[in-house]
Amino acid sequence: MTETTSPSSPSTAPAPSAQSSPSSQSSPPSPAPSAGARTVVVTGAGTGIGRATARVFASRGAHVLAVGRREAPLRETATRPGAGTITPFAADLTDPDAPRRIVAAALRATGRLDVLVNNAGIVTNESLGTYTRAGIETQLATNLVAPVLLTQAALEPLKEAPEGGVVVNITTSVGLRAWPGNSLYAGTKTALETLTRGWAVDLAPHGVRVVAVAPGAVETPIGAHRGLSPEEDLAVRDWQIAHTPLRRRGTPDEVAWAVAGLAAGEASFVTGAVLPVDGGAVVA
């Protein structure tokens, strides 16, 4: 399942304005991105899959704008930039002005935007019978509306990317088979997969590829973010492992490898594809 944040936890720092440097007050200066380096935006980059994805792109020389709601975890993500750079950018993706500010921040760094990774997502502890309108709207706003609007805001620079722009949507293999207590979350991510295929067709004439990675059970803080007790989290973990043929949960690095691989130039003929990274869960 994708990297998540708690819907009820406010950001520890306000999102910086489009005119301010998102890391100027709290992070050590990063070296300037090398000429010709790709610029990558990763949402939900504070922990888990998003953090691992930001770091793997940076390790390959990219300038990464690491977007998340809380400044402190983003600063931690930026402590391992590898050969590239990682710039924290605190923003709530559901804020109406967030897409514009995120794209503007990416363009300020290198004047280009090559890859957009729509990773951020949330899952609540509600299920059919206990749903609230607020809980439904929160998941829809973050998991579906936010990536649509951010991708839309990034369209023009992605079309102008020198090697062709790439959008990678992080969905979930939960949408391909029923897992208990995850129907609404899976529904939002399945919708994102449908958009992935549609956008791939729409944007192909502009040289922009759109793909998705669908993680299964992955070792992330999702249980705590969801509000599960340690005992409940352990029970979920045991159930997931029992229903995964490889009999373990994946790591964020394993998902990040798939994301970076699909975004690489060597995958230039791949678009509209959804790659499960789930230990075989969807085929069991």
PDB file of C-alpha atoms in Angstrom, residues 30-160:
ATOM      1  CA  SER A  30      22.528  21.590  -1.055  1.00  0.00           C
ATOM      2  CA  PRO A  31      24.961  21.695  -3.946  1.00  0.00           C
ATOM      3  CA  ALA A  32      23.548  23.191  -7.111  1.00  0.00           C
ATOM      4  CA  PRO A  33      21.963  20.603  -9.411  1.00  0.00           C
ATOM      5  CA  SER A  34      24.293  19.610 -12.227  1.00  0.00           C
ATOM      6  CA  ALA A  35      23.577  20.945 -15.691  1.00  0.00           C
ATOM      7  CA  GLY A  36      21.195  18.644 -17.479  1.00  0.00           C
ATOM      8  CA  ALA A  37      20.084  16.858 -14.301  1.00  0.00           C
ATOM      9  CA  ARG A  38      16.472  15.792 -14.279  1.00  0.00           C
ATOM     10  CA  THR A  39      14.075  17.477 -11.868  1.00  0.00           C
ATOM     11  CA  VAL A  40      11.735  15.125 -10.039  1.00  0.00           C
ATOM     12  CA  VAL A  41       8.784  15.961  -7.786  1.00  0.00           C
ATOM     13  CA  VAL A  42       7.855  13.299  -5.230  1.00  0.00           C
ATOM     14  CA  THR A  43       4.795  13.780  -3.027  1.00  0.00           C
ATOM     15  CA  GLY A  44       4.420  12.087   0.334  1.00  0.00           C
ATOM     16  CA  ALA A  45       8.218  12.157   0.592  1.00  0.00           C
ATOM     17  CA  GLY A  46       8.492  12.387   4.372  1.00  0.00           C
ATOM     18  CA  THR A  47       8.528   8.652   5.136  1.00  0.00           C
ATOM     19  CA  GLY A  48       8.223   5.199   3.653  1.00  0.00           C
ATOM     20  CA  ILE A  49       7.890   4.769  -0.106  1.00  0.00           C
ATOM     21  CA  GLY A  50       8.046   8.507  -0.802  1.00  0.00           C
ATOM     22  CA  ARG A  51      11.276   8.939   1.152  1.00  0.00           C
ATOM     23  CA  ALA A  52      12.885   5.940  -0.533  1.00  0.00           C
ATOM     24  CA  THR A  53      11.774   7.174  -3.962  1.00  0.00           C
ATOM     25  CA  ALA A  54      13.169  10.666  -3.404  1.00  0.00           C
ATOM     26  CA  ARG A  55      16.494   9.192  -2.337  1.00  0.00           C
ATOM     27  CA  VAL A  56      16.819   6.734  -5.214  1.00  0.00           C
ATOM     28  CA  PHE A  57      16.210   9.473  -7.795  1.00  0.00           C
ATOM     29  CA  ALA A  58      18.732  11.720  -6.037  1.00  0.00           C
ATOM     30  CA  SER A  59      21.253   8.871  -5.931  1.00  0.00           C
ATOM     31  CA  ARG A  60      21.034   8.840  -9.725  1.00  0.00           C
ATOM     32  CA  GLY A  61      21.897  12.528  -9.939  1.00  0.00           C
ATOM     33  CA  ALA A  62      18.431  14.107 -10.072  1.00  0.00           C
ATOM     34  CA  HIS A  63      17.284  17.231  -8.319  1.00  0.00           C
ATOM     35  CA  VAL A  64      14.326  16.120  -6.206  1.00  0.00           C
ATOM     36  CA  LEU A  65      11.633  18.331  -4.737  1.00  0.00           C
ATOM     37  CA  ALA A  66      10.441  16.323  -1.727  1.00  0.00           C
ATOM     38  CA  VAL A  67       6.863  17.351  -0.947  1.00  0.00           C
ATOM     39  CA  GLY A  68       4.982  16.548   2.247  1.00  0.00           C
ATOM     40  CA  ARG A  69       2.821  18.061   4.936  1.00  0.00           C
ATOM     41  CA  ARG A  70       5.455  18.127   7.693  1.00  0.00           C
ATOM     42  CA  GLU A  71       8.808  19.848   7.440  1.00  0.00           C
ATOM     43  CA  ALA A  72      10.773  17.702   9.922  1.00  0.00           C
ATOM     44  CA  PRO A  73      10.401  14.339   8.113  1.00  0.00           C
ATOM     45  CA  LEU A  74      11.223  16.042   4.814  1.00  0.00           C
ATOM     46  CA  ARG A  75      14.452  17.385   6.305  1.00  0.00           C
ATOM     47  CA  GLU A  76      15.313  13.829   7.339  1.00  0.00           C
ATOM     48  CA  THR A  77      14.652  12.612   3.792  1.00  0.00           C
ATOM     49  CA  ALA A  78      17.062  15.276   2.513  1.00  0.00           C
ATOM     50  CA  THR A  79      19.960  14.062   4.691  1.00  0.00           C
ATOM     51  CA  ARG A  80      20.860  11.420   2.079  1.00  0.00           C
ATOM     52  CA  PRO A  81      20.826  13.133  -1.312  1.00  0.00           C
ATOM     53  CA  GLY A  82      23.463  10.940  -2.939  1.00  0.00           C
ATOM     54  CA  ALA A  83      24.839  12.379  -6.171  1.00  0.00           C
ATOM     55  CA  GLY A  84      21.876  14.717  -6.635  1.00  0.00           C
ATOM     56  CA  THR A  85      19.986  17.102  -4.401  1.00  0.00           C
ATOM     57  CA  ILE A  86      16.836  16.840  -2.314  1.00  0.00           C
ATOM     58  CA  THR A  87      14.941  20.017  -1.463  1.00  0.00           C
ATOM     59  CA  PRO A  88      12.178  19.758   1.167  1.00  0.00           C
ATOM     60  CA  PHE A  89       8.939  21.543   0.336  1.00  0.00           C
ATOM     61  CA  ALA A  90       6.182  21.525   2.953  1.00  0.00           C
ATOM     62  CA  ALA A  91       2.698  21.748   1.463  1.00  0.00           C
ATOM     63  CA  ASP A  92      -0.763  20.319   1.999  1.00  0.00           C
ATOM     64  CA  LEU A  93      -1.711  18.819  -1.356  1.00  0.00           C
ATOM     65  CA  THR A  94      -5.376  19.523  -0.722  1.00  0.00           C
ATOM     66  CA  ASP A  95      -4.724  23.257  -0.517  1.00  0.00           C
ATOM     67  CA  PRO A  96      -6.126  24.897  -3.678  1.00  0.00           C
ATOM     68  CA  ASP A  97      -2.877  26.747  -4.394  1.00  0.00           C
ATOM     69  CA  ALA A  98      -0.564  23.801  -3.683  1.00  0.00           C
ATOM     70  CA  PRO A  99      -0.243  22.519  -7.280  1.00  0.00           C
ATOM     71  CA  ARG A 100       0.867  25.910  -8.576  1.00  0.00           C
ATOM     72  CA  ARG A 101       3.371  26.428  -5.749  1.00  0.00           C
ATOM     73  CA  ILE A 102       4.859  22.950  -6.088  1.00  0.00           C
ATOM     74  CA  VAL A 103       5.418  23.269  -9.831  1.00  0.00           C
ATOM     75  CA  ALA A 104       6.838  26.781  -9.397  1.00  0.00           C
ATOM     76  CA  ALA A 105       9.289  25.523  -6.776  1.00  0.00           C
ATOM     77  CA  ALA A 106      10.457  22.711  -9.059  1.00  0.00           C
ATOM     78  CA  LEU A 107      10.996  25.077 -11.967  1.00  0.00           C
ATOM     79  CA  ARG A 108      12.929  27.546  -9.803  1.00  0.00           C
ATOM     80  CA  ALA A 109      15.545  24.910  -9.121  1.00  0.00           C
ATOM     81  CA  THR A 110      16.533  23.954 -12.673  1.00  0.00           C
ATOM     82  CA  GLY A 111      14.000  25.508 -15.019  1.00  0.00           C
ATOM     83  CA  ARG A 112      12.577  22.094 -15.903  1.00  0.00           C
ATOM     84  CA  LEU A 113      10.314  19.351 -14.594  1.00  0.00           C
ATOM     85  CA  ASP A 114      10.943  15.848 -15.897  1.00  0.00           C
ATOM     86  CA  VAL A 115       9.223  13.400 -13.546  1.00  0.00           C
ATOM     87  CA  LEU A 116       6.197  13.707 -11.279  1.00  0.00           C
ATOM     88  CA  VAL A 117       5.625  10.938  -8.725  1.00  0.00           C
ATOM     89  CA  ASN A 118       2.124  11.091  -7.247  1.00  0.00           C
ATOM     90  CA  ASN A 119       2.823   9.046  -4.129  1.00  0.00           C
ATOM     91  CA  ALA A 120       0.963  10.770  -1.283  1.00  0.00           C
ATOM     92  CA  GLY A 121      -2.118   9.002  -0.007  1.00  0.00           C
ATOM     93  CA  ILE A 122      -4.080   8.419   3.157  1.00  0.00           C
ATOM     94  CA  VAL A 123      -6.162   5.596   4.535  1.00  0.00           C
ATOM     95  CA  THR A 124      -8.458   5.916   7.533  1.00  0.00           C
ATOM     96  CA  ASN A 125      -9.641   3.275   9.970  1.00  0.00           C
ATOM     97  CA  GLU A 126     -13.224   3.483   8.686  1.00  0.00           C
ATOM     98  CA  SER A 127     -15.049   0.809   6.712  1.00  0.00           C
ATOM     99  CA  LEU A 128     -18.528   0.229   5.372  1.00  0.00           C
ATOM    100  CA  GLY A 129     -20.883   0.816   8.280  1.00  0.00           C
ATOM    101  CA  THR A 130     -18.646   3.403   9.973  1.00  0.00           C
ATOM    102  CA  TYR A 131     -17.830   5.788   7.114  1.00  0.00           C
ATOM    103  CA  THR A 132     -18.292   9.481   7.725  1.00  0.00           C
ATOM    104  CA  ARG A 133     -18.648  12.117   5.043  1.00  0.00           C
ATOM    105  CA  ALA A 134     -15.520  13.838   6.359  1.00  0.00           C
ATOM    106  CA  GLY A 135     -13.498  10.628   6.176  1.00  0.00           C
ATOM    107  CA  ILE A 136     -14.679   9.875   2.650  1.00  0.00           C
ATOM    108  CA  GLU A 137     -13.971  13.389   1.427  1.00  0.00           C
ATOM    109  CA  THR A 138     -10.526  13.411   3.042  1.00  0.00           C
ATOM    110  CA  GLN A 139      -9.443  10.237   1.252  1.00  0.00           C
ATOM    111  CA  LEU A 140     -10.885  11.386  -2.064  1.00  0.00           C
ATOM    112  CA  ALA A 141      -9.221  14.801  -1.757  1.00  0.00           C
ATOM    113  CA  THR A 142      -5.750  13.405  -1.093  1.00  0.00           C
ATOM    114  CA  ASN A 143      -5.754  10.137  -3.031  1.00  0.00           C
ATOM    115  CA  LEU A 144      -7.595  11.227  -6.165  1.00  0.00           C
ATOM    116  CA  VAL A 145      -8.285  14.944  -6.517  1.00  0.00           C
ATOM    117  CA  ALA A 146      -4.789  16.071  -5.460  1.00  0.00           C
ATOM    118  CA  PRO A 147      -2.869  13.985  -8.029  1.00  0.00           C
ATOM    119  CA  VAL A 148      -5.274  15.050 -10.777  1.00  0.00           C
ATOM    120  CA  LEU A 149      -4.761  18.746 -10.052  1.00  0.00           C
ATOM    121  CA  LEU A 150      -1.001  18.452  -9.520  1.00  0.00           C
ATOM    122  CA  THR A 151      -0.547  16.545 -12.777  1.00  0.00           C
ATOM    123  CA  GLN A 152      -2.639  19.152 -14.554  1.00  0.00           C
ATOM    124  CA  ALA A 153      -0.490  21.960 -13.132  1.00  0.00           C
ATOM    125  CA  ALA A 154       2.669  20.141 -14.260  1.00  0.00           C
ATOM    126  CA  LEU A 155       1.513  19.425 -17.813  1.00  0.00           C
ATOM    127  CA  GLU A 156       3.302  22.194 -19.700  1.00  0.00           C
ATOM    128  CA  PRO A 157       6.761  21.668 -18.162  1.00  0.00           C
ATOM    129  CA  LEU A 158       6.387  17.891 -18.530  1.00  0.00           C
ATOM    130  CA  LYS A 159       5.630  18.353 -22.227  1.00  0.00           C
ATOM    131  CA  GLU A 160       8.806  20.439 -22.546  1.00  0.00           C
TER     132      GLU A 160
END
